[in-house]
Amino acid sequence: ETGVTQSPTHLIKTRGQQVTLRCSSQSGHNTVSWYQQALGQGPQFIFQYYREEENGRGNFPPRFSGLQFPNYSSELNVNALELDDSALYLCASRSVGVTEQFFGPGTRLTVL
Amino acid sequence: SQQGEEDPQALSIQEGENATMNCSYKTSINNLQWYRQNSGRGLVHLILIRSNEREKHSGRLRVTLDTSKKSSSLLITASRAADTASYFCATDLGAAGNKLTFGGGTRVLVKP
């Protein structure tokens, strides 16, 4: 059984640019969630996808969007990057009806 | 805003000592989970306690939950240097989407 993987590991962008982060869910998991973790803080829920549709969203603006693909991999897209978007972005997958989520190692995004 | 708040924010102990950290939350929950994070990497699920449970054990971990006080505690017994990490509580409100709301974390340093 493979774990949750994320790519890239690190990324540097400039303000105003767009970024796509990728997540490959753990085998057999059909639900994926994305979290943003600013330095020194706890993760904050961005949104969750189930069956390729957004199924719950946190307090993030529409420039944060996502996709889930039939193979349960997922993307997080952020448009018009701002300095405050600098953070560790974590994805987590689980099976529907199961509470425990399995987190990937994260992508560290730096916006200059 | 974050549902859970951990106390203390940082903890430094000697190897072999016990480490206790507390989490308070604001609204009714379905369950409460504890996670560990090493050096800003991915989160590792430690233990889940449901709202109708009062205490749970897993190896050297002991978690309590007091729903009347809206608080939980995590005890790590006989700590090891490898326990050095940040520990987060996360509440699951039980609504559709299994959104986890994390606290700010307790940074634990175990000195050899």
JSON list of C-alpha atoms in Angstrom, two decimals:
[
{"chain": "A", "resi": 1, "resn": "GLU", "atom": "CA", "xyz": [0.00, 0.00, 0.00]},
{"chain": "A", "resi": 2, "resn": "THR", "atom": "CA", "xyz": [1.50, 3.33, -1.07]},
{"chain": "A", "resi": 3, "resn": "GLY", "atom": "CA", "xyz": [1.12, 6.44, 1.06]},
{"chain": "A", "resi": 4, "resn": "VAL", "atom": "CA", "xyz": [0.01, 9.91, 0.13]},
{"chain": "A", "resi": 5, "resn": "THR", "atom": "CA", "xyz": [2.53, 11.69, -2.08]},
{"chain": "A", "resi": 6, "resn": "GLN", "atom": "CA", "xyz": [2.77, 15.35, -3.02]},
{"chain": "A", "resi": 7, "resn": "SER", "atom": "CA", "xyz": [4.74, 17.26, -5.62]},
{"chain": "A", "resi": 8, "resn": "PRO", "atom": "CA", "xyz": [6.72, 19.34, -5.80]},
{"chain": "A", "resi": 9, "resn": "THR", "atom": "CA", "xyz": [8.44, 19.35, -2.40]},
{"chain": "A", "resi": 10, "resn": "HIS", "atom": "CA", "xyz": [9.37, 23.03, -2.57]},
{"chain": "A", "resi": 11, "resn": "LEU", "atom": "CA", "xyz": [8.29, 25.83, -4.85]},
{"chain": "A", "resi": 12, "resn": "ILE", "atom": "CA", "xyz": [9.16, 29.50, -5.16]},
{"chain": "A", "resi": 13, "resn": "LYS", "atom": "CA", "xyz": [6.83, 31.88, -6.98]},
{"chain": "A", "resi": 14, "resn": "THR", "atom": "CA", "xyz": [6.44, 35.62, -7.23]},
{"chain": "A", "resi": 15, "resn": "ARG", "atom": "CA", "xyz": [3.43, 37.66, -6.27]},
{"chain": "A", "resi": 16, "resn": "GLY", "atom": "CA", "xyz": [0.66, 37.58, -8.87]},
{"chain": "A", "resi": 17, "resn": "GLN", "atom": "CA", "xyz": [1.70, 34.26, -10.39]},
{"chain": "A", "resi": 18, "resn": "GLN", "atom": "CA", "xyz": [-0.36, 31.07, -10.43]},
{"chain": "A", "resi": 19, "resn": "VAL", "atom": "CA", "xyz": [0.65, 27.73, -8.94]},
{"chain": "A", "resi": 20, "resn": "THR", "atom": "CA", "xyz": [-0.54, 24.12, -9.18]},
{"chain": "A", "resi": 21, "resn": "LEU", "atom": "CA", "xyz": [0.24, 21.62, -6.45]},
{"chain": "A", "resi": 22, "resn": "ARG", "atom": "CA", "xyz": [-0.35, 17.92, -6.87]},
{"chain": "A", "resi": 23, "resn": "CYS", "atom": "CA", "xyz": [-1.37, 15.10, -4.58]},
{"chain": "A", "resi": 24, "resn": "SER", "atom": "CA", "xyz": [-1.64, 11.38, -5.13]},
{"chain": "A", "resi": 25, "resn": "SER", "atom": "CA", "xyz": [-3.98, 9.76, -2.67]},
{"chain": "A", "resi": 26, "resn": "GLN", "atom": "CA", "xyz": [-3.32, 6.58, -0.80]},
{"chain": "A", "resi": 27, "resn": "SER", "atom": "CA", "xyz": [-4.53, 3.50, -2.66]},
{"chain": "A", "resi": 28, "resn": "GLY", "atom": "CA", "xyz": [-8.25, 2.88, -2.11]},
{"chain": "A", "resi": 29, "resn": "HIS", "atom": "CA", "xyz": [-8.97, 6.38, -0.78]},
{"chain": "A", "resi": 30, "resn": "ASN", "atom": "CA", "xyz": [-11.65, 8.35, -2.64]},
{"chain": "A", "resi": 31, "resn": "THR", "atom": "CA", "xyz": [-11.73, 11.53, -0.57]},
{"chain": "A", "resi": 32, "resn": "VAL", "atom": "CA", "xyz": [-8.99, 14.14, -0.51]},
{"chain": "A", "resi": 33, "resn": "SER", "atom": "CA", "xyz": [-8.67, 17.28, 1.58]},
{"chain": "A", "resi": 34, "resn": "TRP", "atom": "CA", "xyz": [-6.24, 20.19, 1.31]},
{"chain": "A", "resi": 35, "resn": "TYR", "atom": "CA", "xyz": [-4.88, 22.21, 4.20]},
{"chain": "A", "resi": 36, "resn": "GLN", "atom": "CA", "xyz": [-2.73, 25.34, 4.43]},
{"chain": "A", "resi": 37, "resn": "GLN", "atom": "CA", "xyz": [-0.25, 25.59, 7.29]},
{"chain": "A", "resi": 38, "resn": "ALA", "atom": "CA", "xyz": [1.45, 28.91, 7.87]},
{"chain": "A", "resi": 39, "resn": "LEU", "atom": "CA", "xyz": [4.74, 28.89, 9.76]},
{"chain": "A", "resi": 40, "resn": "GLY", "atom": "CA", "xyz": [4.23, 28.26, 13.46]},
{"chain": "A", "resi": 41, "resn": "GLN", "atom": "CA", "xyz": [0.50, 27.64, 13.14]},
{"chain": "A", "resi": 42, "resn": "GLY", "atom": "CA", "xyz": [-1.82, 24.68, 12.82]},
{"chain": "A", "resi": 43, "resn": "PRO", "atom": "CA", "xyz": [-3.19, 23.56, 9.45]},
{"chain": "A", "resi": 44, "resn": "GLN", "atom": "CA", "xyz": [-6.30, 25.27, 8.14]},
{"chain": "A", "resi": 45, "resn": "PHE", "atom": "CA", "xyz": [-8.86, 23.42, 6.03]},
{"chain": "A", "resi": 46, "resn": "ILE", "atom": "CA", "xyz": [-9.09, 24.69, 2.44]},
{"chain": "A", "resi": 47, "resn": "PHE", "atom": "CA", "xyz": [-11.49, 22.22, 0.83]},
{"chain": "A", "resi": 48, "resn": "GLN", "atom": "CA", "xyz": [-12.33, 18.58, 0.29]},
{"chain": "A", "resi": 49, "resn": "TYR", "atom": "CA", "xyz": [-13.11, 16.61, -2.85]},
{"chain": "A", "resi": 50, "resn": "TYR", "atom": "CA", "xyz": [-15.18, 13.46, -3.18]},
{"chain": "A", "resi": 51, "resn": "ARG", "atom": "CA", "xyz": [-16.13, 11.85, -6.48]},
{"chain": "A", "resi": 52, "resn": "GLU", "atom": "CA", "xyz": [-14.45, 14.70, -8.33]},
{"chain": "A", "resi": 53, "resn": "GLU", "atom": "CA", "xyz": [-16.64, 17.37, -6.75]},
{"chain": "A", "resi": 54, "resn": "GLU", "atom": "CA", "xyz": [-15.92, 19.88, -4.03]},
{"chain": "A", "resi": 55, "resn": "ASN", "atom": "CA", "xyz": [-17.55, 18.64, -0.85]},
{"chain": "A", "resi": 56, "resn": "GLY", "atom": "CA", "xyz": [-16.87, 21.21, 1.84]},
{"chain": "A", "resi": 57, "resn": "ARG", "atom": "CA", "xyz": [-14.81, 24.39, 1.85]},
{"chain": "A", "resi": 58, "resn": "GLY", "atom": "CA", "xyz": [-13.06, 26.43, 4.49]},
{"chain": "A", "resi": 59, "resn": "ASN", "atom": "CA", "xyz": [-12.65, 30.19, 4.69]},
{"chain": "A", "resi": 60, "resn": "PHE", "atom": "CA", "xyz": [-10.52, 30.62, 1.57]},
{"chain": "A", "resi": 61, "resn": "PRO", "atom": "CA", "xyz": [-11.20, 32.91, -1.42]},
{"chain": "A", "resi": 62, "resn": "PRO", "atom": "CA", "xyz": [-12.22, 31.58, -4.84]},
{"chain": "A", "resi": 63, "resn": "ARG", "atom": "CA", "xyz": [-8.69, 32.01, -6.18]},
{"chain": "A", "resi": 64, "resn": "PHE", "atom": "CA", "xyz": [-8.02, 28.75, -4.33]},
{"chain": "A", "resi": 65, "resn": "SER", "atom": "CA", "xyz": [-9.51, 26.00, -6.48]},
{"chain": "A", "resi": 66, "resn": "GLY", "atom": "CA", "xyz": [-9.03, 22.31, -6.92]},
{"chain": "A", "resi": 67, "resn": "LEU", "atom": "CA", "xyz": [-9.59, 19.26, -9.01]},
{"chain": "A", "resi": 68, "resn": "GLN", "atom": "CA", "xyz": [-9.92, 15.59, -8.28]},
{"chain": "A", "resi": 69, "resn": "PHE", "atom": "CA", "xyz": [-9.34, 13.07, -11.04]},
{"chain": "A", "resi": 70, "resn": "PRO", "atom": "CA", "xyz": [-10.92, 9.63, -11.59]},
{"chain": "A", "resi": 71, "resn": "ASN", "atom": "CA", "xyz": [-7.80, 7.98, -10.21]},
{"chain": "A", "resi": 72, "resn": "TYR", "atom": "CA", "xyz": [-8.33, 10.03, -7.01]},
{"chain": "A", "resi": 73, "resn": "SER", "atom": "CA", "xyz": [-5.26, 12.18, -7.55]},
{"chain": "A", "resi": 74, "resn": "SER", "atom": "CA", "xyz": [-5.86, 15.84, -6.89]},
{"chain": "A", "resi": 75, "resn": "GLU", "atom": "CA", "xyz": [-4.62, 19.33, -7.67]},
{"chain": "A", "resi": 76, "resn": "LEU", "atom": "CA", "xyz": [-4.70, 22.56, -5.72]},
{"chain": "A", "resi": 77, "resn": "ASN", "atom": "CA", "xyz": [-4.54, 25.70, -7.85]},
{"chain": "A", "resi": 78, "resn": "VAL", "atom": "CA", "xyz": [-3.90, 29.14, -6.46]},
{"chain": "A", "resi": 79, "resn": "ASN", "atom": "CA", "xyz": [-4.23, 32.19, -8.71]},
{"chain": "A", "resi": 80, "resn": "ALA", "atom": "CA", "xyz": [-2.92, 35.70, -8.18]},
{"chain": "A", "resi": 81, "resn": "LEU", "atom": "CA", "xyz": [-0.49, 34.63, -5.47]},
{"chain": "A", "resi": 82, "resn": "GLU", "atom": "CA", "xyz": [-0.07, 36.88, -2.47]},
{"chain": "A", "resi": 83, "resn": "LEU", "atom": "CA", "xyz": [2.80, 37.00, 0.01]},
{"chain": "A", "resi": 84, "resn": "ASP", "atom": "CA", "xyz": [0.54, 35.53, 2.70]},
{"chain": "A", "resi": 85, "resn": "ASP", "atom": "CA", "xyz": [0.05, 32.42, 0.58]},
{"chain": "A", "resi": 86, "resn": "SER", "atom": "CA", "xyz": [3.54, 31.34, 1.62]},
{"chain": "A", "resi": 87, "resn": "ALA", "atom": "CA", "xyz": [2.92, 28.19, 3.63]},
{"chain": "A", "resi": 88, "resn": "LEU", "atom": "CA", "xyz": [3.14, 24.41, 3.76]},
{"chain": "A", "resi": 89, "resn": "TYR", "atom": "CA", "xyz": [0.29, 22.89, 1.77]},
{"chain": "A", "resi": 90, "resn": "LEU", "atom": "CA", "xyz": [-0.84, 19.48, 2.94]},
{"chain": "A", "resi": 91, "resn": "CYS", "atom": "CA", "xyz": [-3.18, 17.04, 1.32]},
{"chain": "A", "resi": 92, "resn": "ALA", "atom": "CA", "xyz": [-4.85, 14.21, 3.16]},
{"chain": "A", "resi": 93, "resn": "SER", "atom": "CA", "xyz": [-6.79, 11.26, 1.85]},
{"chain": "A", "resi": 94, "resn": "ARG", "atom": "CA", "xyz": [-9.25, 8.85, 3.37]},
{"chain": "A", "resi": 95, "resn": "SER", "atom": "CA", "xyz": [-11.97, 6.40, 2.43]},
{"chain": "A", "resi": 96, "resn": "VAL", "atom": "CA", "xyz": [-15.54, 7.65, 2.69]},
{"chain": "A", "resi": 97, "resn": "GLY", "atom": "CA", "xyz": [-17.08, 6.67, 5.99]},
{"chain": "A", "resi": 98, "resn": "VAL", "atom": "CA", "xyz": [-13.66, 6.33, 7.63]},
{"chain": "A", "resi": 99, "resn": "THR", "atom": "CA", "xyz": [-12.58, 9.09, 9.96]},
{"chain": "A", "resi": 100, "resn": "GLU", "atom": "CA", "xyz": [-8.80, 8.75, 9.93]},
{"chain": "A", "resi": 101, "resn": "GLN", "atom": "CA", "xyz": [-7.03, 10.89, 7.34]},
{"chain": "A", "resi": 102, "resn": "PHE", "atom": "CA", "xyz": [-3.58, 10.15, 5.98]},
{"chain": "A", "resi": 103, "resn": "PHE", "atom": "CA", "xyz": [-1.43, 13.17, 5.27]},
{"chain": "A", "resi": 104, "resn": "GLY", "atom": "CA", "xyz": [1.21, 13.65, 2.63]},
{"chain": "A", "resi": 105, "resn": "PRO", "atom": "CA", "xyz": [4.59, 15.28, 3.38]},
{"chain": "A", "resi": 106, "resn": "GLY", "atom": "CA", "xyz": [3.45, 18.63, 2.04]},
{"chain": "A", "resi": 107, "resn": "THR", "atom": "CA", "xyz": [4.60, 21.21, -0.51]},
{"chain": "A", "resi": 108, "resn": "ARG", "atom": "CA", "xyz": [6.34, 24.28, 0.86]},
{"chain": "A", "resi": 109, "resn": "LEU", "atom": "CA", "xyz": [5.36, 27.31, -1.20]},
{"chain": "A", "resi": 110, "resn": "THR", "atom": "CA", "xyz": [7.30, 30.55, -0.91]},
{"chain": "A", "resi": 111, "resn": "VAL", "atom": "CA", "xyz": [5.85, 33.65, -2.53]},
{"chain": "A", "resi": 112, "resn": "LEU", "atom": "CA", "xyz": [8.32, 36.51, -3.06]},
{"chain": "B", "resi": 1, "resn": "SER", "atom": "CA", "xyz": [-9.91, 31.08, 13.37]},
{"chain": "B", "resi": 2, "resn": "GLN", "atom": "CA", "xyz": [-8.96, 27.83, 15.07]},
{"chain": "B", "resi": 3, "resn": "GLN", "atom": "CA", "xyz": [-11.35, 25.67, 17.05]},
{"chain": "B", "resi": 4, "resn": "GLY", "atom": "CA", "xyz": [-8.73, 24.11, 19.28]},
{"chain": "B", "resi": 5, "resn": "GLU", "atom": "CA", "xyz": [-6.09, 25.79, 21.35]},
{"chain": "B", "resi": 6, "resn": "GLU", "atom": "CA", "xyz": [-3.19, 23.85, 22.80]},
{"chain": "B", "resi": 7, "resn": "ASP", "atom": "CA", "xyz": [-1.48, 24.58, 26.05]},
{"chain": "B", "resi": 8, "resn": "PRO", "atom": "CA", "xyz": [1.40, 24.96, 26.58]},
{"chain": "B", "resi": 9, "resn": "GLN", "atom": "CA", "xyz": [2.70, 26.33, 23.29]},
{"chain": "B", "resi": 10, "resn": "ALA", "atom": "CA", "xyz": [6.11, 24.79, 24.00]},
{"chain": "B", "resi": 11, "resn": "LEU", "atom": "CA", "xyz": [7.41, 22.14, 26.36]},
{"chain": "B", "resi": 12, "resn": "SER", "atom": "CA", "xyz": [10.97, 21.06, 27.14]},
{"chain": "B", "resi": 13, "resn": "ILE", "atom": "CA", "xyz": [11.59, 17.88, 29.11]},
{"chain": "B", "resi": 14, "resn": "GLN", "atom": "CA", "xyz": [14.29, 15.31, 29.77]},
{"chain": "B", "resi": 15, "resn": "GLU", "atom": "CA", "xyz": [14.19, 11.88, 28.20]},
{"chain": "B", "resi": 16, "resn": "GLY", "atom": "CA", "xyz": [12.22, 9.51, 30.41]},
{"chain": "B", "resi": 17, "resn": "GLU", "atom": "CA", "xyz": [9.91, 12.19, 31.77]},
{"chain": "B", "resi": 18, "resn": "ASN", "atom": "CA", "xyz": [6.23, 12.44, 30.94]},
{"chain": "B", "resi": 19, "resn": "ALA", "atom": "CA", "xyz": [4.86, 15.16, 28.69]},
{"chain": "B", "resi": 20, "resn": "THR", "atom": "CA", "xyz": [1.33, 16.48, 29.07]},
{"chain": "B", "resi": 21, "resn": "MET", "atom": "CA", "xyz": [-0.39, 18.90, 26.74]},
{"chain": "B", "resi": 22, "resn": "ASN", "atom": "CA", "xyz": [-3.91, 20.20, 26.75]},
{"chain": "B", "resi": 23, "resn": "CYS", "atom": "CA", "xyz": [-6.40, 21.21, 24.09]},
{"chain": "B", "resi": 24, "resn": "SER", "atom": "CA", "xyz": [-9.50, 23.31, 24.49]},
{"chain": "B", "resi": 25, "resn": "TYR", "atom": "CA", "xyz": [-12.19, 23.73, 21.87]},
{"chain": "B", "resi": 26, "resn": "LYS", "atom": "CA", "xyz": [-15.30, 25.82, 21.45]},
{"chain": "B", "resi": 27, "resn": "THR", "atom": "CA", "xyz": [-18.17, 23.89, 19.89]},
{"chain": "B", "resi": 28, "resn": "SER", "atom": "CA", "xyz": [-19.66, 20.41, 20.18]},
{"chain": "B", "resi": 29, "resn": "ILE", "atom": "CA", "xyz": [-17.64, 17.77, 18.42]},
{"chain": "B", "resi": 30, "resn": "ASN", "atom": "CA", "xyz": [-18.04, 14.34, 16.85]},
{"chain": "B", "resi": 31, "resn": "ASN", "atom": "CA", "xyz": [-14.52, 13.30, 17.74]},
{"chain": "B", "resi": 32, "resn": "LEU", "atom": "CA", "xyz": [-11.14, 14.77, 18.62]},
{"chain": "B", "resi": 33, "resn": "GLN", "atom": "CA", "xyz": [-7.87, 13.62, 17.11]},
{"chain": "B", "resi": 34, "resn": "TRP", "atom": "CA", "xyz": [-4.23, 14.15, 17.99]},
{"chain": "B", "resi": 35, "resn": "TYR", "atom": "CA", "xyz": [-1.52, 14.43, 15.35]},
{"chain": "B", "resi": 36, "resn": "ARG", "atom": "CA", "xyz": [2.27, 14.66, 15.45]},
{"chain": "B", "resi": 37, "resn": "GLN", "atom": "CA", "xyz": [4.37, 16.69, 13.02]},
{"chain": "B", "resi": 38, "resn": "ASN", "atom": "CA", "xyz": [8.14, 16.46, 12.71]},
{"chain": "B", "resi": 39, "resn": "SER", "atom": "CA", "xyz": [10.01, 19.53, 11.50]},
{"chain": "B", "resi": 40, "resn": "GLY", "atom": "CA", "xyz": [7.25, 21.03, 9.36]},
{"chain": "B", "resi": 41, "resn": "ARG", "atom": "CA", "xyz": [6.59, 17.83, 7.48]},
{"chain": "B", "resi": 42, "resn": "GLY", "atom": "CA", "xyz": [3.38, 15.84, 7.09]},
{"chain": "B", "resi": 43, "resn": "LEU", "atom": "CA", "xyz": [1.09, 15.05, 9.97]},
{"chain": "B", "resi": 44, "resn": "VAL", "atom": "CA", "xyz": [0.95, 11.61, 11.52]},
{"chain": "B", "resi": 45, "resn": "HIS", "atom": "CA", "xyz": [-2.30, 10.50, 13.12]},
{"chain": "B", "resi": 46, "resn": "LEU", "atom": "CA", "xyz": [-1.77, 9.40, 16.71]},
{"chain": "B", "resi": 47, "resn": "ILE", "atom": "CA", "xyz": [-5.11, 8.71, 18.28]},
{"chain": "B", "resi": 48, "resn": "LEU", "atom": "CA", "xyz": [-8.82, 9.47, 17.92]},
{"chain": "B", "resi": 49, "resn": "ILE", "atom": "CA", "xyz": [-11.26, 9.76, 20.78]},
{"chain": "B", "resi": 50, "resn": "ARG", "atom": "CA", "xyz": [-14.98, 9.93, 20.15]},
{"chain": "B", "resi": 51, "resn": "SER", "atom": "CA", "xyz": [-17.30, 12.31, 21.95]},
{"chain": "B", "resi": 52, "resn": "ASN", "atom": "CA", "xyz": [-18.82, 9.47, 24.00]},
{"chain": "B", "resi": 53, "resn": "GLU", "atom": "CA", "xyz": [-15.40, 8.26, 25.22]},
{"chain": "B", "resi": 54, "resn": "ARG", "atom": "CA", "xyz": [-13.55, 9.65, 28.21]},
{"chain": "B", "resi": 55, "resn": "GLU", "atom": "CA", "xyz": [-10.12, 8.03, 27.96]},
{"chain": "B", "resi": 56, "resn": "LYS", "atom": "CA", "xyz": [-8.11, 6.15, 25.39]},
{"chain": "B", "resi": 57, "resn": "HIS", "atom": "CA", "xyz": [-4.69, 4.54, 25.36]},
{"chain": "B", "resi": 58, "resn": "SER", "atom": "CA", "xyz": [-2.29, 3.69, 22.56]},
{"chain": "B", "resi": 59, "resn": "GLY", "atom": "CA", "xyz": [1.15, 2.46, 23.57]},
{"chain": "B", "resi": 60, "resn": "ARG", "atom": "CA", "xyz": [2.80, 5.28, 25.54]},
{"chain": "B", "resi": 61, "resn": "LEU", "atom": "CA", "xyz": [-0.03, 7.68, 24.70]},
{"chain": "B", "resi": 62, "resn": "ARG", "atom": "CA", "xyz": [-3.01, 8.45, 26.88]},
{"chain": "B", "resi": 63, "resn": "VAL", "atom": "CA", "xyz": [-5.76, 10.78, 25.78]},
{"chain": "B", "resi": 64, "resn": "THR", "atom": "CA", "xyz": [-8.62, 12.08, 27.88]},
{"chain": "B", "resi": 65, "resn": "LEU", "atom": "CA", "xyz": [-11.69, 13.97, 26.78]},
{"chain": "B", "resi": 66, "resn": "ASP", "atom": "CA", "xyz": [-13.99, 16.09, 28.93]},
{"chain": "B", "resi": 67, "resn": "THR", "atom": "CA", "xyz": [-16.86, 17.26, 26.79]},
{"chain": "B", "resi": 68, "resn": "SER", "atom": "CA", "xyz": [-18.39, 19.26, 29.65]},
{"chain": "B", "resi": 69, "resn": "LYS", "atom": "CA", "xyz": [-15.23, 21.37, 29.80]},
{"chain": "B", "resi": 70, "resn": "LYS", "atom": "CA", "xyz": [-14.61, 21.12, 26.06]},
{"chain": "B", "resi": 71, "resn": "SER", "atom": "CA", "xyz": [-11.07, 19.99, 26.68]},
{"chain": "B", "resi": 72, "resn": "SER", "atom": "CA", "xyz": [-8.72, 17.11, 25.99]},
{"chain": "B", "resi": 73, "resn": "SER", "atom": "CA", "xyz": [-5.28, 16.14, 27.15]},
{"chain": "B", "resi": 74, "resn": "LEU", "atom": "CA", "xyz": [-2.49, 14.09, 25.62]},
{"chain": "B", "resi": 75, "resn": "LEU", "atom": "CA", "xyz": [0.01, 12.37, 27.88]},
{"chain": "B", "resi": 76, "resn": "ILE", "atom": "CA", "xyz": [3.20, 10.86, 26.51]},
{"chain": "B", "resi": 77, "resn": "THR", "atom": "CA", "xyz": [4.82, 8.62, 29.10]},
{"chain": "B", "resi": 78, "resn": "ALA", "atom": "CA", "xyz": [8.52, 7.80, 29.33]},
{"chain": "B", "resi": 79, "resn": "SER", "atom": "CA", "xyz": [9.39, 10.26, 26.57]},
{"chain": "B", "resi": 80, "resn": "ARG", "atom": "CA", "xyz": [12.18, 9.62, 24.09]},
{"chain": "B", "resi": 81, "resn": "ALA", "atom": "CA", "xyz": [14.26, 11.98, 21.97]},
{"chain": "B", "resi": 82, "resn": "ALA", "atom": "CA", "xyz": [12.30, 10.72, 18.97]},
{"chain": "B", "resi": 83, "resn": "ASP", "atom": "CA", "xyz": [9.13, 12.20, 20.50]},
{"chain": "B", "resi": 84, "resn": "THR", "atom": "CA", "xyz": [10.51, 15.68, 19.74]},
{"chain": "B", "resi": 85, "resn": "ALA", "atom": "CA", "xyz": [7.86, 17.16, 17.45]},
{"chain": "B", "resi": 86, "resn": "SER", "atom": "CA", "xyz": [4.85, 19.44, 17.32]},
{"chain": "B", "resi": 87, "resn": "TYR", "atom": "CA", "xyz": [1.59, 17.97, 18.54]},
{"chain": "B", "resi": 88, "resn": "PHE", "atom": "CA", "xyz": [-1.79, 19.18, 17.32]},
{"chain": "B", "resi": 89, "resn": "CYS", "atom": "CA", "xyz": [-5.31, 18.47, 18.38]},
{"chain": "B", "resi": 90, "resn": "ALA", "atom": "CA", "xyz": [-7.97, 18.52, 15.70]},
{"chain": "B", "resi": 91, "resn": "THR", "atom": "CA", "xyz": [-11.69, 18.51, 16.13]},
{"chain": "B", "resi": 92, "resn": "ASP", "atom": "CA", "xyz": [-14.13, 16.88, 13.76]},
{"chain": "B", "resi": 93, "resn": "LEU", "atom": "CA", "xyz": [-17.52, 18.52, 13.95]},
{"chain": "B", "resi": 94, "resn": "GLY", "atom": "CA", "xyz": [-19.13, 15.60, 12.20]},
{"chain": "B", "resi": 95, "resn": "ALA", "atom": "CA", "xyz": [-20.62, 17.64, 9.40]},
{"chain": "B", "resi": 96, "resn": "ALA", "atom": "CA", "xyz": [-20.39, 16.48, 5.81]},
{"chain": "B", "resi": 97, "resn": "GLY", "atom": "CA", "xyz": [-16.85, 16.78, 4.59]},
{"chain": "B", "resi": 98, "resn": "ASN", "atom": "CA", "xyz": [-14.97, 15.65, 7.68]},
{"chain": "B", "resi": 99, "resn": "LYS", "atom": "CA", "xyz": [-13.36, 19.05, 7.97]},
{"chain": "B", "resi": 100, "resn": "LEU", "atom": "CA", "xyz": [-10.71, 18.94, 10.67]},
{"chain": "B", "resi": 101, "resn": "THR", "atom": "CA", "xyz": [-10.12, 22.12, 12.66]},
{"chain": "B", "resi": 102, "resn": "PHE", "atom": "CA", "xyz": [-6.64, 22.23, 14.17]},
{"chain": "B", "resi": 103, "resn": "GLY", "atom": "CA", "xyz": [-5.24, 24.10, 17.11]},
{"chain": "B", "resi": 104, "resn": "GLY", "atom": "CA", "xyz": [-1.95, 25.99, 17.07]},
{"chain": "B", "resi": 105, "resn": "GLY", "atom": "CA", "xyz": [0.06, 23.06, 18.42]},
{"chain": "B", "resi": 106, "resn": "THR", "atom": "CA", "xyz": [2.44, 22.30, 21.26]},
{"chain": "B", "resi": 107, "resn": "ARG", "atom": "CA", "xyz": [6.12, 22.11, 20.37]},
{"chain": "B", "resi": 108, "resn": "VAL", "atom": "CA", "xyz": [7.76, 19.41, 22.47]},
{"chain": "B", "resi": 109, "resn": "LEU", "atom": "CA", "xyz": [11.53, 19.11, 22.88]},
{"chain": "B", "resi": 110, "resn": "VAL", "atom": "CA", "xyz": [12.81, 15.96, 24.56]},
{"chain": "B", "resi": 111, "resn": "LYS", "atom": "CA", "xyz": [16.42, 16.34, 25.61]},
{"chain": "B", "resi": 112, "resn": "PRO", "atom": "CA", "xyz": [18.59, 13.23, 25.77]}
]
